[in-house]
Amino acid sequence: MFCNQCEQTAKGVGCTVMGVCGKKPEVSALQDLLLHAVKGLSLYACEGRKAGVVDAEVNIFTVEAVFSTLTNVDFDPARFQLLINRCVELREALKEKVAKAGGNIDFSDPSAVFQPAADLKGLMKQGEAVGMVNDHDADTDIQSLQQITVYGIKGIAAYADHARILGQEDDRVYAFIHEGMAALTNKNLSLNDWVGLALKCGEVNLRTMELLDAANTGAYGHPVPTEVPLGHKKGKCILISGHDLKDLEELLKQTEGKGIYVYTHGEMLPTHGYPELKKYKHFYGHFGTAWQNQRKEFAEFPGAILMTTNCIQEPQQSYAGNIFTTGLVGWPGVRHVKNGDFGPVIEKALEMPGFPSDEDMGSVMVGFARNALMSVADKVIDAVKSGAIKHFFLVAGCDGAKTGRNYYTEFVEKTPKDTVVLTLACGKFRFFDKKLGDIGGIPRLLDIGQCNDAYSAIQIAVALSKAFNCSVNDLPLSLVLSWYEQKAVAILLTLLHLGIKNIRLGPSLPAFVTPNVLDVLVKNFDIKPITTPDEDLAAILGKNKTEPAKSGSGFRNFIKRLLFKQCS
């Protein structure tokens, strides 16, 4: 196996024995084979669109299949066997439709004619043979851009799946996913072609996040500032983790009146701010922190646990009988329930002891998405003009277990009292319970939401730039990002598509970015690796006169040395 798609990849290069995430070589091979099959399906989907054939079932399947290969989603070999076989079935049916419509069906790429082996062992061998989805014979820089694009597509697939579940779709999103996957079969594309595809991936992801924002707010209202207890109530309980709002709504409906309190974990924390979810009286509080701490935290939870979308780790024996997966999430031996059919989860919760007593452990605030902030925009603008607010920091992204992420805690703690910290995604769990105070009634720490709510952060930045009649890059706003999985790659590509510069990225740089590709990012977008909180704050706030020139060769060489060091 070889997998380098997450930030924690072994030795900063790639996992070759077993995934740091817990992915076994067998599953890695099956994921590679599924993406190989999706390439073939995408060839016919692209040709179908030219001939006026758009297959809704193919669109939905493609998103689900690609999303299944994202980090910490599906680890169950049997489910990948079903997906691979279904992909080929859909390909052959689509091929027939395209032929009838007069479209081209003559493709020589092996993915277009691939036939799956009859059993798992045979499929694994096929997956090992095809390897990673990029063109292994291409120039290393082209391979790097292919990987960036594919990982960005995985992020798009995740967001598109969430949006579709709540009724928001756009064929342009599906069309690009097929375009990007089919492009992997074209050996004539240049380096510039792949740069263009990577940036187009960012453009399409922006549209996808807009769809998801409309889906969430359309179904559940715009988030409002909400205080969320970190303690618990006496009684039976269910813990829900992941990202999916629809699953949460269905769980709340089905547990109503049953004497069960529902708690969030990880990225589900911001859901407490949605009006249509807040109305359930048994939707009580938040338990635990980020995804990588689940083994310890889940073992301490005295109720049933439901995993939605990505974030699952190998369940420990202490709670293996209490955890359930739903949707695209899977782990061998863990009971899987259909979306919306949470009877078994409820039964398990009622069997378990629950919390023996009430416990107050403080609270945190959520719900500062774009509508909430724009409602006090005049107050924010006046505070900036008066000098009460000197700077905004967007400290956002993924959390993880790898060393170096304490940087984000220290960075937030050291931000001056006349600055505001905006945050989203699970990276906030490094500092989400810090009491930073306020500036004229405006909290200094503002939780915008999940990684799925990145669209809100972008709209806040755009609104501020309009208010001050300047570009986003000229705002007193700095982006300090942490990344882990492929949704973060998609968001970064969106920021690059929008021309946003001076992004600080960590805790390490992506292993799939070659020095030459990184050089392009530095020259055009001034991307920087994080250094230390003191150095970065000094540079951002203009107190460090020795910071290297943003676009000079010295700075580019510094990044290259850093990349070489982390990969050696």
XYZ file of C-alpha atoms in Angstrom:
568
model
C 0.000 0.000 0.000
C 0.926 3.628 -0.358
C -1.290 6.390 1.022
C -0.289 10.009 1.561
C -3.665 11.745 1.606
C -3.713 12.896 5.263
C -1.461 15.157 7.313
C -0.391 12.378 9.676
C 0.966 10.131 6.945
C 3.934 8.052 8.109
C 7.278 9.893 8.257
C 5.712 12.772 6.335
C 5.928 10.709 3.132
C 3.262 7.980 2.994
C 1.849 4.996 4.847
C 3.203 1.742 3.381
C 2.558 -0.895 6.053
C -0.684 0.282 7.645
C -2.435 3.616 7.677
C -1.865 5.883 10.651
C -5.657 6.231 10.536
C -6.040 2.466 11.059
C -6.544 1.619 7.393
C -5.224 -1.825 6.533
C -3.450 -2.601 3.235
C -6.477 -4.601 2.065
C -8.793 -1.627 2.475
C -6.248 0.694 0.884
C -6.119 -1.580 -2.175
C -9.917 -1.699 -2.379
C -10.139 2.093 -2.146
C -7.584 2.438 -4.946
C -9.561 -0.037 -7.042
C -12.832 1.799 -6.410
C -11.304 5.073 -7.594
C -9.928 3.245 -10.634
C -13.460 2.056 -11.407
C -14.820 5.575 -10.868
C -12.356 6.857 -13.486
C -13.935 4.524 -16.031
C -17.454 5.480 -14.998
C -16.480 9.144 -15.296
C -15.299 8.730 -18.882
C -18.794 7.623 -19.914
C -20.453 10.253 -17.708
C -18.467 13.018 -19.445
C -19.280 11.648 -22.868
C -22.885 11.219 -21.810
C -23.223 14.898 -20.979
C -21.972 15.771 -24.462
C -24.742 13.571 -25.877
C -27.399 14.910 -23.516
C -27.344 11.929 -21.155
C -27.196 12.847 -17.454
C -27.826 9.963 -15.083
C -28.916 10.990 -11.565
C -28.119 7.570 -10.140
C -24.584 7.756 -11.521
C -24.147 11.235 -10.040
C -25.221 10.171 -6.562
C -23.190 6.980 -6.665
C -20.043 8.800 -7.780
C -20.217 11.188 -4.838
C -20.852 8.400 -2.344
C -18.089 6.214 -3.767
C -15.462 8.963 -3.731
C -16.546 10.132 -0.260
C -16.130 6.559 1.007
C -12.388 6.767 0.261
C -11.878 9.939 2.332
C -9.848 9.509 5.532
C -11.658 7.955 8.518
C -14.881 7.116 6.678
C -15.131 3.455 5.650
C -12.803 0.668 6.769
C -15.067 -2.265 5.876
C -13.783 -4.420 2.965
C -17.193 -5.998 2.335
C -18.773 -2.626 1.688
C -16.065 -1.698 -0.815
C -16.743 -4.919 -2.691
C -20.370 -3.839 -3.087
C -19.328 -0.357 -4.246
C -16.853 -1.674 -6.829
C -19.376 -4.088 -8.296
C -22.067 -1.419 -8.357
C -19.719 1.009 -10.101
C -19.148 -1.425 -12.972
C -22.882 -2.177 -13.223
C -23.647 1.535 -13.509
C -20.828 2.014 -16.013
C -22.184 -0.666 -18.334
C -25.738 0.679 -18.093
C -24.516 4.226 -18.776
C -22.369 3.005 -21.676
C -25.497 1.589 -23.307
C -27.402 4.862 -22.833
C -24.540 6.897 -24.280
C -24.287 4.598 -27.286
C -28.007 4.954 -27.998
C -27.625 8.755 -27.802
C -24.828 8.642 -30.399
C -21.999 9.369 -27.975
C -18.501 7.928 -28.074
C -18.016 4.715 -26.098
C -14.659 3.710 -27.543
C -12.202 4.213 -24.673
C -8.914 2.363 -24.452
C -8.076 3.238 -20.857
C -8.085 0.105 -18.648
C -10.524 1.756 -16.214
C -13.170 1.917 -18.954
C -13.226 -1.847 -19.430
C -12.223 -3.013 -15.953
C -14.038 -6.110 -14.699
C -13.992 -6.850 -10.957
C -12.749 -10.148 -9.562
C -15.322 -12.497 -8.091
C -14.111 -12.352 -4.487
C -12.435 -9.991 -2.040
C -9.036 -11.639 -2.382
C -9.092 -11.132 -6.132
C -10.282 -7.536 -5.782
C -7.445 -6.770 -3.399
C -4.911 -8.086 -5.923
C -6.496 -5.928 -8.620
C -6.286 -2.909 -6.317
C -2.631 -3.547 -5.591
C -1.977 -3.743 -9.329
C -3.622 -0.416 -10.207
C -2.210 1.415 -7.167
C -2.977 5.058 -6.490
C -5.321 6.797 -8.876
C -2.757 9.175 -10.426
C -0.732 8.518 -13.602
C 2.376 6.699 -12.336
C 4.288 7.412 -15.554
C 3.741 11.181 -15.470
C 6.211 13.823 -14.392
C 6.391 14.027 -10.576
C 5.012 17.572 -10.550
C 2.043 16.515 -12.686
C 1.482 13.576 -10.339
C 1.509 16.024 -7.443
C -1.151 18.192 -9.076
C -3.196 15.114 -9.935
C -3.160 14.097 -6.289
C -4.053 17.620 -5.141
C -6.996 17.611 -7.548
C -8.205 14.136 -6.546
C -7.960 14.954 -2.848
C -9.849 18.176 -3.474
C -12.505 16.160 -5.330
C -12.819 13.911 -2.285
C -13.586 17.002 -0.213
C -16.154 18.176 -2.766
C -17.778 14.745 -2.689
C -18.170 14.963 1.087
C -19.830 18.379 0.948
C -21.968 17.428 -2.056
C -23.247 14.329 -0.264
C -24.317 16.374 2.772
C -26.026 18.944 0.548
C -27.870 16.334 -1.544
C -29.238 14.614 1.536
C -30.983 17.896 2.366
C -32.198 18.462 -1.190
C -29.540 20.775 -2.662
C -27.815 19.688 -5.889
C -26.173 21.266 -8.926
C -25.155 19.191 -11.933
C -22.109 21.428 -12.378
C -20.664 19.824 -9.246
C -21.236 16.285 -10.495
C -19.949 17.262 -13.946
C -16.671 18.537 -12.511
C -16.117 15.453 -10.374
C -16.525 13.339 -13.515
C -14.324 15.741 -15.497
C -11.566 15.627 -12.902
C -11.616 11.863 -12.515
C -11.748 11.284 -16.278
C -8.829 13.687 -16.763
C -6.629 11.170 -14.966
C -6.837 8.987 -18.087
C -5.564 11.774 -20.375
C -1.791 11.583 -20.711
C -1.660 14.706 -22.897
C -2.543 17.218 -20.170
C 0.268 19.603 -19.284
C 1.408 20.976 -15.951
C -0.591 24.141 -16.635
C -3.658 22.068 -17.469
C -3.458 20.404 -14.071
C -2.904 23.732 -12.306
C -6.105 24.892 -13.990
C -7.991 21.771 -12.892
C -6.801 22.183 -9.304
C -8.006 25.789 -9.211
C -11.256 24.809 -10.901
C -11.645 22.262 -8.119
C -11.516 25.197 -5.677
C -14.101 27.080 -7.726
C -16.484 24.130 -7.793
C -15.955 23.498 -4.089
C -17.082 27.063 -3.391
C -20.339 26.315 -5.200
C -20.656 23.023 -3.329
C -20.195 24.724 0.039
C -22.774 27.313 -1.004
C -25.215 24.457 -1.690
C -24.453 22.902 1.676
C -24.928 26.223 3.443
C -28.300 26.655 1.736
C -29.219 23.078 2.661
C -28.371 23.458 6.342
C -29.861 26.902 6.862
C -32.884 26.132 4.705
C -33.726 23.080 6.782
C -32.731 24.261 10.240
C -32.509 28.055 10.146
C -29.451 30.268 10.486
C -27.374 29.487 13.583
C -27.779 31.855 16.517
C -25.378 32.447 19.436
C -26.010 29.599 21.867
C -24.460 28.516 25.157
C -23.717 24.781 25.147
C -23.187 22.879 28.421
C -20.080 20.712 28.646
C -21.489 18.728 31.567
C -24.328 16.261 31.592
C -27.771 15.501 32.976
C -28.744 12.461 35.008
C -30.298 9.860 32.748
C -30.005 7.722 29.638
C -27.915 9.138 26.836
C -26.799 8.925 23.207
C -23.662 10.526 21.786
C -23.642 11.540 18.121
C -20.404 12.328 16.276
C -19.450 13.217 12.705
C -21.098 16.017 10.723
C -24.537 15.065 9.432
C -27.386 17.357 10.522
C -30.122 15.206 9.003
C -29.040 12.200 11.045
C -29.081 14.351 14.165
C -32.576 15.612 13.401
C -33.877 12.082 12.888
C -32.227 10.913 16.097
C -33.801 13.797 18.026
C -37.226 13.006 16.580
C -36.973 9.313 17.412
C -35.704 9.853 20.969
C -38.282 12.496 21.867
C -40.269 11.476 24.935
C -38.113 8.412 25.653
C -36.155 9.861 28.576
C -32.887 9.973 26.616
C -30.601 13.005 26.425
C -28.687 13.514 23.178
C -25.131 14.884 23.329
C -22.829 15.960 20.519
C -19.206 15.008 20.018
C -16.544 16.502 17.753
C -17.785 18.557 14.816
C -21.413 18.118 15.858
C -20.900 20.790 18.543
C -22.013 23.729 16.304
C -25.355 22.047 15.608
C -26.591 23.387 18.962
C -26.893 26.795 17.296
C -29.526 25.808 14.702
C -33.043 26.965 15.744
C -34.832 23.898 14.374
C -32.536 21.588 16.326
C -32.434 23.701 19.486
C -36.173 23.248 19.955
C -35.737 19.641 21.142
C -35.583 19.858 24.937
C -33.610 16.631 25.294
C -30.840 17.944 23.008
C -28.670 18.863 25.945
C -24.934 19.427 25.613
C -21.524 18.468 24.283
C -19.331 15.594 25.464
C -15.634 15.313 24.658
C -13.470 17.084 22.135
C -12.042 16.236 18.704
C -12.129 13.020 16.684
C -8.662 11.768 17.635
C -9.603 11.629 21.330
C -12.633 9.406 20.792
C -11.100 6.184 22.089
C -10.637 7.620 25.557
C -13.817 9.693 25.514
C -16.132 7.041 24.070
C -14.932 4.564 26.685
C -16.149 6.985 29.370
C -19.584 7.604 27.835
C -22.312 5.535 29.573
C -24.678 5.339 26.614
C -24.957 4.469 22.920
C -22.736 6.155 20.311
C -23.693 6.973 16.711
C -21.033 7.775 14.090
C -22.150 9.778 11.057
C -19.946 10.690 8.043
C -16.203 10.704 8.636
C -14.127 10.656 11.859
C -14.326 7.052 13.094
C -11.289 5.327 14.615
C -10.958 1.644 15.426
C -13.405 1.088 18.299
C -11.907 -0.176 21.544
C -13.250 -3.328 23.180
C -14.631 -1.283 26.070
C -17.294 0.322 23.868
C -17.354 -1.834 20.715
C -20.798 -3.145 21.632
C -22.208 0.356 22.157
C -21.143 2.077 18.928
C -23.098 2.187 15.666
C -22.286 3.526 12.205
C -24.648 4.988 9.644
C -24.490 6.401 6.128
C -21.118 5.905 4.454
C -19.262 5.143 7.685
C -18.174 1.567 8.260
C -15.944 -0.553 10.454
C -15.785 -4.368 10.327
C -17.794 -5.877 13.153
C -19.516 -2.618 14.115
C -23.294 -2.657 13.716
C -24.430 -0.488 10.795
C -27.872 1.105 10.792
C -29.646 2.733 7.883
C -29.886 6.519 7.875
C -32.935 7.470 9.891
C -33.514 3.999 11.328
C -32.070 4.495 14.784
C -34.195 2.010 16.735
C -31.207 -0.229 17.594
C -29.250 2.794 18.861
C -32.157 3.816 21.080
C -32.574 0.263 22.414
C -28.905 0.135 23.355
C -29.127 3.524 25.102
C -32.073 2.328 27.173
C -30.140 -0.817 28.168
C -27.128 1.150 29.367
C -26.822 2.911 32.749
C -26.578 6.501 31.553
C -25.205 9.266 33.757
C -25.887 8.696 37.471
C -26.199 12.397 38.316
C -26.098 15.934 36.960
C -22.675 17.510 36.536
C -21.869 21.109 35.627
C -18.577 21.386 33.738
C -19.004 24.862 32.312
C -20.098 25.806 28.820
C -18.961 27.180 25.467
C -20.593 29.474 22.936
C -21.425 28.498 19.354
C -23.563 29.957 16.590
C -21.516 32.856 15.224
C -22.065 32.052 11.564
C -22.360 34.783 8.961
C -25.941 35.847 9.748
C -25.203 36.226 13.446
C -22.094 38.298 12.762
C -23.660 40.360 10.012
C -26.479 41.285 12.392
C -23.909 43.177 14.452
C -21.799 44.270 11.473
C -22.167 47.972 12.309
C -20.832 47.338 15.798
C -17.881 45.362 14.423
C -17.081 48.013 11.801
C -17.231 50.801 14.388
C -14.915 48.835 16.667
C -12.390 48.491 13.838
C -12.628 52.153 12.892
C -12.205 53.268 16.508
C -9.205 51.006 16.997
C -10.919 48.818 19.600
C -10.431 45.858 17.230
C -7.012 45.899 15.612
C -6.991 42.541 13.846
C -8.996 39.401 13.048
C -7.500 35.919 13.036
C -9.237 32.984 11.377
C -7.679 30.047 13.236
C -9.433 27.116 11.641
C -9.109 23.638 10.248
C -8.664 20.064 11.399
C -7.365 18.680 14.651
C -5.174 15.604 14.866
C -2.929 13.541 17.100
C 0.388 14.413 15.479
C 2.737 16.607 17.501
C 2.893 20.289 16.629
C -0.794 21.128 16.974
C -0.309 22.771 20.364
C 0.901 25.679 18.230
C -2.741 26.634 17.647
C -3.570 26.662 21.365
C -0.589 28.848 22.144
C -1.260 31.100 19.164
C -4.820 31.832 20.284
C -3.769 32.330 23.901
C -1.164 34.888 22.820
C -3.360 36.942 20.505
C -3.544 40.541 21.822
C -6.646 41.618 23.735
C -7.599 44.024 20.934
C -7.925 41.208 18.386
C -10.729 38.764 17.549
C -10.327 35.042 16.823
C -12.766 33.405 14.384
C -12.711 29.624 14.306
C -14.365 26.666 12.629
C -13.899 22.900 12.226
C -12.490 20.555 14.854
C -9.187 22.412 15.144
C -11.025 24.662 17.591
C -10.934 21.943 20.244
C -7.377 23.020 20.987
C -8.821 26.232 22.466
C -12.643 26.163 22.254
C -13.117 26.504 26.019
C -10.658 29.368 26.500
C -12.159 32.463 28.100
C -10.732 35.303 26.004
C -13.216 37.964 27.107
C -14.874 40.447 24.779
C -14.387 43.777 23.044
C -17.330 46.069 23.683
C -19.664 43.097 24.019
C -18.248 41.260 20.989
C -16.716 37.942 22.144
C -13.063 37.647 21.245
C -13.551 33.962 20.356
C -16.258 33.369 17.755
C -17.177 29.822 16.693
C -18.427 29.946 13.091
C -19.229 26.226 12.930
C -18.115 22.955 11.328
C -15.585 22.595 8.526
C -18.801 22.275 6.491
C -19.470 25.930 7.368
C -16.355 27.322 5.660
C -18.702 29.143 3.280
C -19.811 31.295 6.231
C -16.227 32.312 6.968
C -15.673 33.258 3.332
C -18.870 35.325 3.264
C -17.855 37.121 6.462
C -14.523 38.034 4.885
C -16.222 39.218 1.689
C -18.720 41.306 3.673
C -15.935 42.948 5.661
C -13.999 43.719 2.482
C -17.088 45.405 1.020
C -17.661 47.375 4.212
C -14.105 48.703 4.168
C -13.993 49.055 0.373
C -10.893 46.923 -0.012
C -9.898 43.434 -1.095
C -9.946 40.522 1.334
C -6.143 40.502 1.171
C -6.066 44.109 2.423
C -8.251 43.449 5.460
C -6.755 43.267 8.964
C -7.455 39.538 8.708
C -4.995 36.647 8.844
C -5.693 32.996 8.086
C -3.870 30.466 10.248
C -5.002 27.023 9.146
C -4.464 23.442 10.259
C -5.180 20.586 7.909
C -5.655 16.848 8.266
C -7.909 15.359 5.601
C -9.239 16.039 2.131
C -12.034 18.487 2.948
C -9.282 20.821 4.139
C -7.571 20.390 0.753
C -10.787 21.382 -1.027
C -11.171 24.467 1.181
C -7.557 25.499 0.586
C -8.097 25.206 -3.183
C -11.182 27.406 -2.813
C -9.159 30.061 -1.010
C -6.545 29.929 -3.773
C -9.273 30.166 -6.426
C -10.499 33.322 -4.671
C -6.983 34.754 -4.752
C -6.602 34.874 -0.971
C -2.945 35.169 0.002
C -0.653 35.001 3.023
C -2.214 31.822 4.424
C -0.232 30.169 7.196
C -0.557 26.389 7.006
C 0.452 23.616 9.377
C 1.364 21.711 11.374
C 3.293 20.265 8.401
C 3.067 20.749 4.679
C 1.340 18.143 2.469
C 3.527 15.202 1.483
C 1.872 15.150 -1.950
C 3.101 18.654 -2.836
C 6.459 18.613 -4.640
C 8.982 21.441 -4.139
C 8.267 22.798 -7.637
C 4.508 22.872 -7.074
C 5.092 24.464 -3.689
C 7.252 27.076 -5.389
C 4.275 28.014 -7.578
C 2.023 28.320 -4.512
C 4.552 30.536 -2.765
C 5.129 32.769 -5.790
C 1.445 33.245 -6.541
C -0.272 32.954 -3.158
C 2.396 33.592 -0.492
C 1.524 30.379 1.350
C 3.653 30.022 4.468
C 4.336 27.191 6.891
C 3.636 27.996 10.529
C 6.775 28.642 12.593
C 6.217 29.589 16.251
C 3.265 31.532 17.680
C 5.509 34.399 18.787
C 7.250 34.710 15.416
C 4.038 34.423 13.415
C 2.130 36.910 15.564
C 5.004 39.359 15.340
C 5.153 39.006 11.563
C 1.380 39.302 11.129
C 1.074 42.340 13.354
C 4.031 44.083 11.705
C 6.468 43.856 14.584
C 9.031 41.625 12.900
C 11.187 43.577 10.450
C 13.296 40.541 9.606
C 10.501 38.460 8.073
C 11.641 37.185 4.662
C 10.209 38.856 1.592
C 6.872 37.317 0.740
C 7.746 36.416 -2.813
C 11.534 36.354 -2.653
C 13.674 33.353 -3.476
C 15.004 33.279 0.093
C 11.542 32.527 1.460
C 10.867 29.906 -1.199
C 14.158 28.213 -0.402
C 13.240 28.297 3.300
C 10.014 26.412 2.577
C 11.807 23.930 0.342
C 14.293 23.215 3.137
C 11.422 22.756 5.576
C 9.626 20.384 3.188
C 12.805 18.393 2.593
C 13.406 18.158 6.336
C 9.913 16.824 7.128
C 10.050 14.274 4.296
C 13.520 12.959 5.116
